[in-house]
Amino acid sequence: MAIDVSPVPQPIRDAAYNNGQAVPSWTETFARWTDESAVIRARHAGTMDLAYGAGERQKIDLYPGSAPRAPCLVYFHGGYWMRNSREMFAVLGEGVAAHGWSVAMPGYTLAPEASLAEIVGECSTALDWLAAHAAAHGAGGPLIVAGWSAGGHLAAMALSHEAVTAGLAISGVFELAPLADTYLDEKLSLTAAEIADLSPLRRPAVMKPLAVTYGTRELPALVANSHAMHAARMRAGAPGPLLPVDGADHFSVLDTMRGADGALTRALLALAS
């Protein structure tokens, strides 16, 4: 029997990672979250836009919790490293804030203005700043990183930072090579070195707790990334569960961070226990 070795057509390669195409309602969801987040940011005006670097987007929104020594959730936003902003996602801190936690939301320079290596470096610098200065703003607890989509990748990369105690990677991309063959590379311009150095699946497992989660209605490529990441960590003996969120797509999975008893809120609380 002949084996078909013809290349996968470009539209199919692109669709495999096009979450917006798969869930067209995402624009309405993000518009609503942006409006709701603006209200939350206004309540914390004194700790918004804290600069950790000289770049326009190198700023942190900090939401001190009711318990100054409670954990601080450090959330990296998604958008394939090329879109969205920290200001849109203040609503995602509501779940852990109900338990007294602080929340920090760093921004970072987007591609193509910054390379992926530079973006990862900026996130590390943001963590340096939080380790040195967050306590002075009422957020003196341990840092637990989390991120969604591209932010899931950034959270996995940030787990090795000395100030980080645990992490939650939501619907992340942990092997970068396939992205170089999609529309995403028009702005990412991934190099072979970046693919090798910045794919979490190719790096030694960090022996800190990392919960890996995804929605069961996500694109198969994203589901496969989460399974592969958790399996690799299991083989290395690294701690942390695989947590599918039943019925959730790439965007609705984040709704479970908003409630005090949401699935991802519970996952974060477990990481701090």
Short mmCIF file of C-alpha atoms in Angstrom, two decimals:
data_model
loop_
_atom_site.label_atom_id
_atom_site.label_comp_id
_atom_site.label_asym_id
_atom_site.label_seq_id
_atom_site.Cartn_x
_atom_site.Cartn_y
_atom_site.Cartn_z
CA MET A 1 0.00 0.00 0.00
CA ALA A 2 1.35 3.42 -0.93
CA ILE A 3 1.89 5.88 1.92
CA ASP A 4 0.73 9.44 1.35
CA VAL A 5 3.68 11.72 2.11
CA SER A 6 2.24 14.86 0.51
CA PRO A 7 2.59 17.99 2.67
CA VAL A 8 -0.32 19.16 4.78
CA PRO A 9 -1.97 22.09 2.99
CA GLN A 10 -1.31 25.52 4.45
CA PRO A 11 -4.97 26.23 5.40
CA ILE A 12 -5.08 23.02 7.46
CA ARG A 13 -1.80 23.85 9.21
CA ASP A 14 -3.11 27.33 10.00
CA ALA A 15 -6.49 26.11 11.25
CA ALA A 16 -4.83 23.70 13.68
CA TYR A 17 -3.76 26.65 15.84
CA ASN A 18 -6.40 29.25 14.95
CA ASN A 19 -8.43 29.43 18.16
CA GLY A 20 -10.32 32.53 17.08
CA GLN A 21 -11.55 30.81 13.95
CA ALA A 22 -12.70 27.84 16.02
CA VAL A 23 -14.59 30.05 18.53
CA PRO A 24 -15.78 33.20 16.71
CA SER A 25 -17.56 34.54 19.81
CA TRP A 26 -14.18 35.28 21.42
CA THR A 27 -14.33 38.92 20.32
CA GLU A 28 -17.55 39.50 22.25
CA THR A 29 -16.15 37.73 25.31
CA PHE A 30 -12.97 39.80 25.33
CA ALA A 31 -14.89 43.05 24.82
CA ARG A 32 -17.01 42.24 27.87
CA TRP A 33 -14.00 41.26 29.95
CA THR A 34 -12.20 44.47 28.98
CA ASP A 35 -15.12 46.58 30.18
CA GLU A 36 -15.43 44.62 33.42
CA SER A 37 -11.67 44.74 33.97
CA ALA A 38 -11.66 48.53 33.62
CA VAL A 39 -13.95 48.75 36.64
CA ILE A 40 -11.61 46.54 38.68
CA ARG A 41 -8.54 48.48 37.58
CA ALA A 42 -10.19 51.75 38.65
CA ARG A 43 -10.58 50.37 42.18
CA HIS A 44 -6.84 49.76 42.32
CA ALA A 45 -5.61 52.87 40.52
CA GLY A 46 -2.66 53.32 42.89
CA THR A 47 -1.03 50.04 41.90
CA MET A 48 -1.70 50.02 38.17
CA ASP A 49 1.00 50.49 35.52
CA LEU A 50 3.96 49.80 37.80
CA ALA A 51 7.05 49.89 35.58
CA TYR A 52 9.45 46.96 35.71
CA GLY A 53 11.38 48.15 32.65
CA ALA A 54 11.66 51.04 30.24
CA GLY A 55 9.39 49.64 27.51
CA GLU A 56 5.86 50.92 26.99
CA ARG A 57 4.34 47.52 27.82
CA GLN A 58 6.85 46.62 30.52
CA LYS A 59 4.41 47.39 33.30
CA ILE A 60 2.58 45.43 35.96
CA ASP A 61 -0.94 45.82 37.28
CA LEU A 62 -0.89 44.77 40.92
CA TYR A 63 -4.00 43.94 42.95
CA PRO A 64 -3.04 43.54 46.62
CA GLY A 65 -5.06 40.93 48.45
CA SER A 66 -6.80 41.15 51.78
CA ALA A 67 -4.07 38.97 53.32
CA PRO A 68 -0.64 40.53 52.60
CA ARG A 69 1.23 37.25 53.09
CA ALA A 70 -1.19 35.18 51.00
CA PRO A 71 0.08 33.87 47.65
CA CYS A 72 0.34 36.23 44.71
CA LEU A 73 -0.97 34.96 41.38
CA VAL A 74 1.23 36.21 38.53
CA TYR A 75 -0.83 35.93 35.35
CA PHE A 76 0.66 36.12 31.85
CA HIS A 77 -1.92 36.91 29.19
CA GLY A 78 -2.25 35.07 25.90
CA GLY A 79 -2.68 36.11 22.29
CA TYR A 80 0.08 34.12 20.57
CA TRP A 81 2.66 36.58 21.91
CA MET A 82 1.40 39.17 19.41
CA ARG A 83 -1.91 40.57 20.65
CA ASN A 84 -4.00 41.42 23.75
CA SER A 85 -2.84 43.18 26.91
CA ARG A 86 -2.80 42.82 30.67
CA GLU A 87 -5.56 45.43 31.02
CA MET A 88 -8.13 43.06 29.48
CA PHE A 89 -7.82 40.32 32.07
CA ALA A 90 -8.26 41.83 35.54
CA VAL A 91 -11.46 39.79 35.83
CA LEU A 92 -9.42 36.59 35.95
CA GLY A 93 -8.05 37.48 39.37
CA GLU A 94 -11.47 37.48 40.99
CA GLY A 95 -11.43 33.80 41.95
CA VAL A 96 -8.24 33.79 44.03
CA ALA A 97 -8.86 37.34 45.28
CA ALA A 98 -11.95 35.96 47.04
CA HIS A 99 -9.52 33.83 49.07
CA GLY A 100 -7.32 36.77 50.07
CA TRP A 101 -4.69 36.36 47.35
CA SER A 102 -2.92 39.17 45.59
CA VAL A 103 -2.80 39.23 41.78
CA ALA A 104 -0.10 40.63 39.50
CA MET A 105 -0.57 40.96 35.77
CA PRO A 106 2.61 41.82 33.86
CA GLY A 107 2.55 43.11 30.32
CA TYR A 108 5.24 42.41 27.76
CA THR A 109 6.31 43.73 24.37
CA LEU A 110 4.48 41.99 21.55
CA ALA A 111 5.84 40.35 18.42
CA PRO A 112 7.07 41.41 15.94
CA GLU A 113 8.47 44.31 17.95
CA ALA A 114 10.03 41.77 20.30
CA SER A 115 11.32 38.28 19.56
CA LEU A 116 10.02 35.37 21.58
CA ALA A 117 13.36 35.17 23.38
CA GLU A 118 12.98 38.83 24.35
CA ILE A 119 9.41 38.27 25.54
CA VAL A 120 10.49 35.38 27.77
CA GLY A 121 13.26 37.59 29.12
CA GLU A 122 10.82 40.39 29.91
CA CYS A 123 8.61 38.00 31.88
CA SER A 124 11.64 36.95 33.93
CA THR A 125 12.46 40.61 34.59
CA ALA A 126 8.87 41.18 35.73
CA LEU A 127 9.28 38.35 38.23
CA ASP A 128 12.54 39.90 39.44
CA TRP A 129 10.66 43.13 40.07
CA LEU A 130 7.84 41.40 41.92
CA ALA A 131 10.28 39.49 44.11
CA ALA A 132 11.96 42.75 45.06
CA HIS A 133 9.02 45.15 45.27
CA ALA A 134 5.63 43.42 45.54
CA ALA A 135 5.74 43.24 49.35
CA ALA A 136 6.02 47.01 49.53
CA HIS A 137 2.70 47.20 47.70
CA GLY A 138 0.92 44.74 50.01
CA ALA A 139 1.61 41.56 48.03
CA GLY A 140 4.29 39.80 50.01
CA GLY A 141 3.31 36.15 49.59
CA PRO A 142 4.86 33.44 47.41
CA LEU A 143 4.60 33.88 43.64
CA ILE A 144 2.49 31.35 41.74
CA VAL A 145 2.58 31.84 37.98
CA ALA A 146 -0.26 31.14 35.61
CA GLY A 147 -0.93 31.85 31.98
CA TRP A 148 -3.29 30.99 29.18
CA SER A 149 -2.51 30.06 25.56
CA ALA A 150 0.78 31.85 24.80
CA GLY A 151 0.73 32.78 28.46
CA GLY A 152 0.62 29.07 29.28
CA HIS A 153 3.93 28.77 27.48
CA LEU A 154 5.28 31.78 29.38
CA ALA A 155 4.11 30.34 32.71
CA ALA A 156 5.86 27.04 31.95
CA MET A 157 9.03 28.94 31.10
CA ALA A 158 8.73 31.08 34.24
CA LEU A 159 8.45 28.08 36.55
CA SER A 160 12.24 27.91 36.76
CA HIS A 161 12.51 31.43 38.21
CA GLU A 162 13.87 31.25 41.75
CA ALA A 163 11.02 33.36 43.17
CA VAL A 164 8.28 31.12 41.73
CA THR A 165 6.92 28.27 43.85
CA ALA A 166 4.38 26.66 41.47
CA GLY A 167 2.49 27.21 38.24
CA LEU A 168 -0.68 26.67 36.24
CA ALA A 169 -0.38 26.36 32.45
CA ILE A 170 -3.73 26.84 30.74
CA SER A 171 -4.17 25.67 27.14
CA GLY A 172 -0.51 26.28 26.43
CA VAL A 173 1.81 25.70 23.49
CA PHE A 174 4.79 23.68 24.69
CA GLU A 175 6.34 22.61 21.38
CA LEU A 176 7.02 25.56 19.09
CA ALA A 177 8.18 23.81 15.91
CA PRO A 178 4.71 23.40 14.31
CA LEU A 179 4.05 27.14 14.65
CA ALA A 180 6.86 27.91 12.22
CA ASP A 181 4.74 26.34 9.47
CA THR A 182 1.64 28.44 10.19
CA TYR A 183 0.39 31.99 9.70
CA LEU A 184 1.64 32.77 13.21
CA ASP A 185 5.24 32.85 12.08
CA GLU A 186 4.62 35.95 9.97
CA LYS A 187 5.07 37.94 13.17
CA LEU A 188 6.92 35.49 15.39
CA SER A 189 9.73 34.74 12.92
CA LEU A 190 10.84 31.86 15.09
CA THR A 191 14.48 30.86 14.74
CA ALA A 192 15.76 27.33 15.05
CA ALA A 193 17.52 28.36 18.26
CA GLU A 194 14.30 29.73 19.75
CA ILE A 195 12.38 26.58 18.87
CA ALA A 196 15.07 24.45 20.51
CA ASP A 197 15.65 26.66 23.56
CA LEU A 198 12.14 27.95 24.28
CA SER A 199 9.96 24.89 23.74
CA PRO A 200 9.16 23.72 27.29
CA LEU A 201 8.86 20.14 26.03
CA ARG A 202 12.53 20.24 25.04
CA ARG A 203 13.78 21.61 28.35
CA PRO A 204 14.55 19.66 31.52
CA ALA A 205 11.48 19.38 33.73
CA VAL A 206 11.39 21.90 36.57
CA MET A 207 10.80 20.04 39.83
CA LYS A 208 8.13 22.38 41.11
CA PRO A 209 4.37 21.77 40.97
CA LEU A 210 2.86 22.62 37.59
CA ALA A 211 -0.80 21.96 36.92
CA VAL A 212 -1.50 21.58 33.19
CA THR A 213 -5.06 22.25 32.10
CA TYR A 214 -7.15 22.61 28.96
CA GLY A 215 -10.77 22.60 27.80
CA THR A 216 -12.09 19.37 26.35
CA ARG A 217 -13.57 21.29 23.38
CA GLU A 218 -10.26 22.88 22.38
CA LEU A 219 -8.48 22.34 19.09
CA PRO A 220 -6.77 18.94 19.01
CA ALA A 221 -3.32 20.50 18.69
CA LEU A 222 -3.75 22.39 21.96
CA VAL A 223 -5.12 19.31 23.74
CA ALA A 224 -2.15 17.31 22.47
CA ASN A 225 0.29 19.95 23.74
CA SER A 226 -1.14 19.72 27.25
CA HIS A 227 -1.09 15.93 27.29
CA ALA A 228 2.48 15.85 26.00
CA MET A 229 3.65 18.40 28.57
CA HIS A 230 2.11 16.54 31.47
CA ALA A 231 3.40 13.18 30.21
CA ALA A 232 6.94 14.52 29.89
CA ARG A 233 6.83 15.86 33.42
CA MET A 234 5.44 12.60 34.73
CA ARG A 235 8.31 10.68 33.11
CA ALA A 236 10.76 13.02 34.83
CA GLY A 237 9.04 12.67 38.20
CA ALA A 238 7.93 16.32 38.29
CA PRO A 239 4.81 17.08 40.38
CA GLY A 240 1.50 18.43 39.16
CA PRO A 241 -1.82 17.17 37.75
CA LEU A 242 -3.36 17.16 34.28
CA LEU A 243 -6.74 18.88 34.60
CA PRO A 244 -9.17 18.75 31.66
CA VAL A 245 -12.09 21.17 32.05
CA ASP A 246 -15.12 19.36 30.70
CA GLY A 247 -17.05 21.15 27.97
CA ALA A 248 -14.79 24.22 27.88
CA ASP A 249 -13.32 25.70 24.72
CA HIS A 250 -10.13 27.73 24.43
CA PHE A 251 -11.81 30.83 25.82
CA SER A 252 -14.54 29.59 28.15
CA VAL A 253 -11.94 27.61 30.11
CA LEU A 254 -10.95 30.94 31.64
CA ASP A 255 -14.41 31.44 33.12
CA THR A 256 -13.45 28.87 35.73
CA MET A 257 -10.86 31.30 37.16
CA ARG A 258 -13.47 33.93 37.94
CA GLY A 259 -15.48 32.20 40.64
CA ALA A 260 -14.25 31.51 44.16
CA ASP A 261 -15.03 27.81 43.59
CA GLY A 262 -14.19 27.58 39.88
CA ALA A 263 -12.18 24.63 38.62
CA LEU A 264 -9.05 26.68 37.90
CA THR A 265 -9.43 28.67 41.11
CA ARG A 266 -9.42 25.37 42.99
CA ALA A 267 -6.38 24.26 41.03
CA LEU A 268 -4.51 27.41 42.07
CA LEU A 269 -5.50 27.00 45.71
CA ALA A 270 -4.23 23.41 45.61
CA LEU A 271 -0.87 24.61 44.28
CA ALA A 272 -0.48 26.80 47.36
CA SER A 273 -1.42 24.10 49.86
#
